[in-house]
PDB file of C-alpha atoms in Angstrom:
ATOM      1  CA  UNK Z   1     -18.555  60.883  68.707  1.00 67.00           C
ATOM      2  CA  UNK Z   2     -21.785  60.666  70.667  1.00 93.00           C
ATOM      3  CA  UNK Z   3     -22.881  61.650  74.123  1.00 97.00           C
ATOM      4  CA  UNK Z   4     -22.661  58.995  76.840  1.00 98.00           C
ATOM      5  CA  UNK Z   5     -24.067  58.676  80.342  1.00 98.00           C
ATOM      6  CA  UNK Z   6     -22.044  56.881  82.988  1.00 98.00           C
ATOM      7  CA  UNK Z   7     -23.148  55.907  86.478  1.00 98.00           C
ATOM      8  CA  UNK Z   8     -21.277  55.178  89.695  1.00 98.00           C
ATOM      9  CA  UNK Z   9     -22.961  53.810  92.812  1.00 98.00           C
ATOM     10  CA  UNK Z  10     -22.148  54.533  96.452  1.00 98.00           C
ATOM     11  CA  UNK Z  11     -23.374  53.304  99.825  1.00 98.00           C
ATOM     12  CA  UNK Z  12     -23.363  54.978 103.218  1.00 98.00           C
ATOM     13  CA  UNK Z  13     -25.091  54.645 106.580  1.00 98.00           C
ATOM     14  CA  UNK Z  14     -26.866  57.721 107.926  1.00 98.00           C
ATOM     15  CA  UNK Z  15     -29.234  58.430 110.785  1.00 96.00           C
ATOM     16  CA  UNK Z  16     -31.927  61.093 110.839  1.00 96.00           C
ATOM     17  CA  UNK Z  17     -35.183  62.184 112.427  1.00 94.00           C
ATOM     18  CA  UNK Z  18     -38.060  64.043 110.821  1.00 95.00           C
ATOM     19  CA  UNK Z  19     -39.234  66.773 113.154  1.00 92.00           C
ATOM     20  CA  UNK Z  20     -43.006  67.298 113.100  1.00 92.00           C
ATOM     21  CA  UNK Z  21     -43.674  64.120 111.128  1.00 93.00           C
ATOM     22  CA  UNK Z  22     -46.767  62.138 112.126  1.00 95.00           C
ATOM     23  CA  UNK Z  23     -45.225  58.667 111.854  1.00 93.00           C
ATOM     24  CA  UNK Z  24     -42.397  56.519 113.169  1.00 94.00           C
ATOM     25  CA  UNK Z  25     -39.753  58.494 111.280  1.00 90.00           C
ATOM     26  CA  UNK Z  26     -40.080  61.310 113.808  1.00 91.00           C
ATOM     27  CA  UNK Z  27     -37.851  59.083 115.959  1.00 92.00           C
ATOM     28  CA  UNK Z  28     -34.104  58.974 115.403  1.00 93.00           C
ATOM     29  CA  UNK Z  29     -33.352  56.030 113.100  1.00 96.00           C
ATOM     30  CA  UNK Z  30     -30.998  55.125 110.280  1.00 96.00           C
ATOM     31  CA  UNK Z  31     -30.813  53.842 106.737  1.00 98.00           C
ATOM     32  CA  UNK Z  32     -28.324  52.076 104.508  1.00 98.00           C
ATOM     33  CA  UNK Z  33     -28.476  54.581 101.661  1.00 98.00           C
ATOM     34  CA  UNK Z  34     -27.502  53.722  98.096  1.00 98.00           C
ATOM     35  CA  UNK Z  35     -26.720  56.644  95.812  1.00 98.00           C
ATOM     36  CA  UNK Z  36     -26.432  56.265  92.023  1.00 98.00           C
ATOM     37  CA  UNK Z  37     -24.780  59.230  90.314  1.00 98.00           C
ATOM     38  CA  UNK Z  38     -25.163  59.560  86.538  1.00 98.00           C
ATOM     39  CA  UNK Z  39     -23.213  62.128  84.551  1.00 98.00           C
ATOM     40  CA  UNK Z  40     -23.364  62.888  80.847  1.00 98.00           C
ATOM     41  CA  UNK Z  41     -20.758  64.043  78.370  1.00 97.00           C
ATOM     42  CA  UNK Z  42     -18.685  63.087  75.367  1.00 97.00           C
ATOM     43  CA  UNK Z  43     -15.721  60.725  75.638  1.00 96.00           C
ATOM     44  CA  UNK Z  44     -12.304  62.351  75.288  1.00 93.00           C
ATOM     45  CA  UNK Z  45     -11.208  61.697  71.712  1.00 94.00           C
ATOM     46  CA  UNK Z  46      -7.577  62.858  71.957  1.00 93.00           C
ATOM     47  CA  UNK Z  47      -5.589  59.616  71.663  1.00 95.00           C
ATOM     48  CA  UNK Z  48      -2.673  61.245  73.507  1.00 96.00           C
ATOM     49  CA  UNK Z  49      -4.836  62.187  76.510  1.00 94.00           C
ATOM     50  CA  UNK Z  50      -4.356  59.978  79.565  1.00 96.00           C
ATOM     51  CA  UNK Z  51      -8.180  59.705  79.892  1.00 94.00           C
ATOM     52  CA  UNK Z  52      -8.704  58.859  76.203  1.00 95.00           C
ATOM     53  CA  UNK Z  53     -12.106  57.280  75.594  1.00 94.00           C
ATOM     54  CA  UNK Z  54     -13.562  58.310  78.969  1.00 96.00           C
ATOM     55  CA  UNK Z  55     -16.370  60.739  79.713  1.00 97.00           C
ATOM     56  CA  UNK Z  56     -14.878  61.079  83.195  1.00 97.00           C
ATOM     57  CA  UNK Z  57     -12.600  58.704  85.054  1.00 97.00           C
ATOM     58  CA  UNK Z  58     -14.732  56.702  87.505  1.00 98.00           C
ATOM     59  CA  UNK Z  59     -12.013  57.408  90.071  1.00 97.00           C
ATOM     60  CA  UNK Z  60     -12.405  61.169  89.587  1.00 98.00           C
ATOM     61  CA  UNK Z  61     -16.182  60.909  89.984  1.00 98.00           C
ATOM     62  CA  UNK Z  62     -15.696  58.743  93.071  1.00 98.00           C
ATOM     63  CA  UNK Z  63     -13.398  61.360  94.626  1.00 98.00           C
ATOM     64  CA  UNK Z  64     -15.991  64.117  94.146  1.00 98.00           C
ATOM     65  CA  UNK Z  65     -18.890  62.104  95.563  1.00 98.00           C
ATOM     66  CA  UNK Z  66     -16.862  60.736  98.472  1.00 98.00           C
ATOM     67  CA  UNK Z  67     -15.685  64.218  99.495  1.00 98.00           C
ATOM     68  CA  UNK Z  68     -19.077  65.915  99.081  1.00 98.00           C
ATOM     69  CA  UNK Z  69     -21.513  63.200 100.196  1.00 98.00           C
ATOM     70  CA  UNK Z  70     -20.178  59.873 101.428  1.00 98.00           C
ATOM     71  CA  UNK Z  71     -17.482  61.036 103.839  1.00 98.00           C
ATOM     72  CA  UNK Z  72     -19.604  63.714 105.578  1.00 98.00           C
ATOM     73  CA  UNK Z  73     -22.854  61.693 105.692  1.00 98.00           C
ATOM     74  CA  UNK Z  74     -21.550  58.178 106.408  1.00 98.00           C
ATOM     75  CA  UNK Z  75     -22.260  57.242 110.031  1.00 97.00           C
ATOM     76  CA  UNK Z  76     -23.511  60.755 110.786  1.00 97.00           C
ATOM     77  CA  UNK Z  77     -26.922  61.819 112.034  1.00 96.00           C
ATOM     78  CA  UNK Z  78     -28.778  64.531 110.119  1.00 97.00           C
ATOM     79  CA  UNK Z  79     -31.226  66.906 111.768  1.00 95.00           C
ATOM     80  CA  UNK Z  80     -33.096  69.958 110.522  1.00 95.00           C
ATOM     81  CA  UNK Z  81     -31.220  72.848 112.149  1.00 94.00           C
ATOM     82  CA  UNK Z  82     -34.529  74.625 112.792  1.00 92.00           C
ATOM     83  CA  UNK Z  83     -35.963  71.828 114.933  1.00 89.00           C
ATOM     84  CA  UNK Z  84     -35.694  71.114 118.662  1.00 89.00           C
ATOM     85  CA  UNK Z  85     -33.385  68.246 117.698  1.00 84.00           C
ATOM     86  CA  UNK Z  86     -30.605  70.846 117.858  1.00 86.00           C
ATOM     87  CA  UNK Z  87     -30.330  70.194 121.595  1.00 89.00           C
ATOM     88  CA  UNK Z  88     -29.924  66.461 120.938  1.00 89.00           C
ATOM     89  CA  UNK Z  89     -27.414  67.262 118.181  1.00 88.00           C
ATOM     90  CA  UNK Z  90     -25.273  69.291 120.599  1.00 90.00           C
ATOM     91  CA  UNK Z  91     -25.340  66.462 123.127  1.00 91.00           C
ATOM     92  CA  UNK Z  92     -24.332  63.916 120.475  1.00 91.00           C
ATOM     93  CA  UNK Z  93     -21.506  66.154 119.237  1.00 92.00           C
ATOM     94  CA  UNK Z  94     -20.286  66.610 122.824  1.00 92.00           C
ATOM     95  CA  UNK Z  95     -20.066  62.825 123.041  1.00 94.00           C
ATOM     96  CA  UNK Z  96     -17.988  62.582 119.860  1.00 93.00           C
ATOM     97  CA  UNK Z  97     -20.733  61.745 117.360  1.00 94.00           C
ATOM     98  CA  UNK Z  98     -20.850  63.134 113.832  1.00 95.00           C
ATOM     99  CA  UNK Z  99     -23.887  65.395 113.327  1.00 95.00           C
ATOM    100  CA  UNK Z 100     -25.048  67.372 110.298  1.00 97.00           C
ATOM    101  CA  UNK Z 101     -27.439  70.250 110.890  1.00 96.00           C
ATOM    102  CA  UNK Z 102     -29.149  70.783 107.548  1.00 96.00           C
ATOM    103  CA  UNK Z 103     -31.242  73.768 106.563  1.00 96.00           C
ATOM    104  CA  UNK Z 104     -33.928  71.370 105.334  1.00 97.00           C
ATOM    105  CA  UNK Z 105     -36.021  68.448 106.574  1.00 97.00           C
ATOM    106  CA  UNK Z 106     -33.695  65.441 106.038  1.00 97.00           C
ATOM    107  CA  UNK Z 107     -36.017  63.426 103.805  1.00 97.00           C
ATOM    108  CA  UNK Z 108     -34.670  61.599 100.767  1.00 98.00           C
ATOM    109  CA  UNK Z 109     -36.386  64.192  98.596  1.00 98.00           C
ATOM    110  CA  UNK Z 110     -34.557  67.086 100.232  1.00 98.00           C
ATOM    111  CA  UNK Z 111     -31.239  65.287 100.668  1.00 98.00           C
ATOM    112  CA  UNK Z 112     -31.069  64.391  96.967  1.00 98.00           C
ATOM    113  CA  UNK Z 113     -31.497  68.054  95.989  1.00 98.00           C
ATOM    114  CA  UNK Z 114     -28.680  69.007  98.356  1.00 98.00           C
ATOM    115  CA  UNK Z 115     -26.511  66.242  96.884  1.00 98.00           C
ATOM    116  CA  UNK Z 116     -27.240  67.396  93.308  1.00 98.00           C
ATOM    117  CA  UNK Z 117     -26.055  70.933  94.102  1.00 98.00           C
ATOM    118  CA  UNK Z 118     -22.881  69.701  95.783  1.00 98.00           C
ATOM    119  CA  UNK Z 119     -21.937  67.230  93.043  1.00 98.00           C
ATOM    120  CA  UNK Z 120     -22.811  69.472  90.092  1.00 98.00           C
ATOM    121  CA  UNK Z 121     -20.670  72.242  91.544  1.00 97.00           C
ATOM    122  CA  UNK Z 122     -17.593  70.024  91.468  1.00 98.00           C
ATOM    123  CA  UNK Z 123     -17.880  68.522  87.970  1.00 98.00           C
ATOM    124  CA  UNK Z 124     -15.617  69.698  85.126  1.00 95.00           C
ATOM    125  CA  UNK Z 125     -17.281  72.128  82.703  1.00 94.00           C
ATOM    126  CA  UNK Z 126     -17.610  69.512  79.956  1.00 93.00           C
ATOM    127  CA  UNK Z 127     -19.459  67.044  82.236  1.00 97.00           C
ATOM    128  CA  UNK Z 128     -23.017  67.592  83.455  1.00 98.00           C
ATOM    129  CA  UNK Z 129     -24.917  65.888  86.235  1.00 98.00           C
ATOM    130  CA  UNK Z 130     -27.704  63.936  84.532  1.00 98.00           C
ATOM    131  CA  UNK Z 131     -29.479  62.224  87.423  1.00 98.00           C
ATOM    132  CA  UNK Z 132     -29.293  60.919  90.959  1.00 98.00           C
ATOM    133  CA  UNK Z 133     -31.125  58.051  92.614  1.00 98.00           C
ATOM    134  CA  UNK Z 134     -31.074  57.895  96.408  1.00 98.00           C
ATOM    135  CA  UNK Z 135     -32.361  54.577  97.718  1.00 98.00           C
ATOM    136  CA  UNK Z 136     -33.428  54.789 101.371  1.00 97.00           C
ATOM    137  CA  UNK Z 137     -34.713  51.213 101.640  1.00 96.00           C
ATOM    138  CA  UNK Z 138     -34.947  48.252  99.290  1.00 96.00           C
ATOM    139  CA  UNK Z 139     -38.342  49.474  98.082  1.00 97.00           C
ATOM    140  CA  UNK Z 140     -38.139  53.280  98.459  1.00 98.00           C
ATOM    141  CA  UNK Z 141     -36.060  55.856  96.627  1.00 98.00           C
ATOM    142  CA  UNK Z 142     -36.010  59.448  95.384  1.00 98.00           C
ATOM    143  CA  UNK Z 143     -34.801  60.495  91.955  1.00 98.00           C
ATOM    144  CA  UNK Z 144     -33.450  63.813  90.683  1.00 98.00           C
ATOM    145  CA  UNK Z 145     -33.079  64.614  86.968  1.00 98.00           C
ATOM    146  CA  UNK Z 146     -31.351  67.691  85.585  1.00 98.00           C
ATOM    147  CA  UNK Z 147     -34.022  67.915  82.886  1.00 98.00           C
ATOM    148  CA  UNK Z 148     -36.662  68.464  85.599  1.00 98.00           C
ATOM    149  CA  UNK Z 149     -34.698  71.258  87.201  1.00 96.00           C
TER     150      UNK Z 149
END
């Protein structure tokens, strides 16, 4: 049996600000992110296996991505923990808002690398993360491919 790639898509709303940036994105703002997660593997060929014919159950992949990415990032605001936004983050948290202090600038390029690490670390040994696409707007996205890393 051959190798197959499968993809599941997710959406979440996240705010961020880019400290030190020379454009509008230095201001706190948000995006409706769309994340496509593609994994690669061989379908289970044991006819007695409950997941017979699947590379991975879409529900199992959904659980991983929801726990690692969607649930923490949805309706949260992400700041670089090394920026002065930390003061704003503390104030937001004190008012009951969800805040993520990342050890990187929260651009799509950096977020997608963080997401790749988190997802890959949770996949079964026989399944590999193939690629991610993180769409920030209708016309802008970042892509991550295992073959490039």
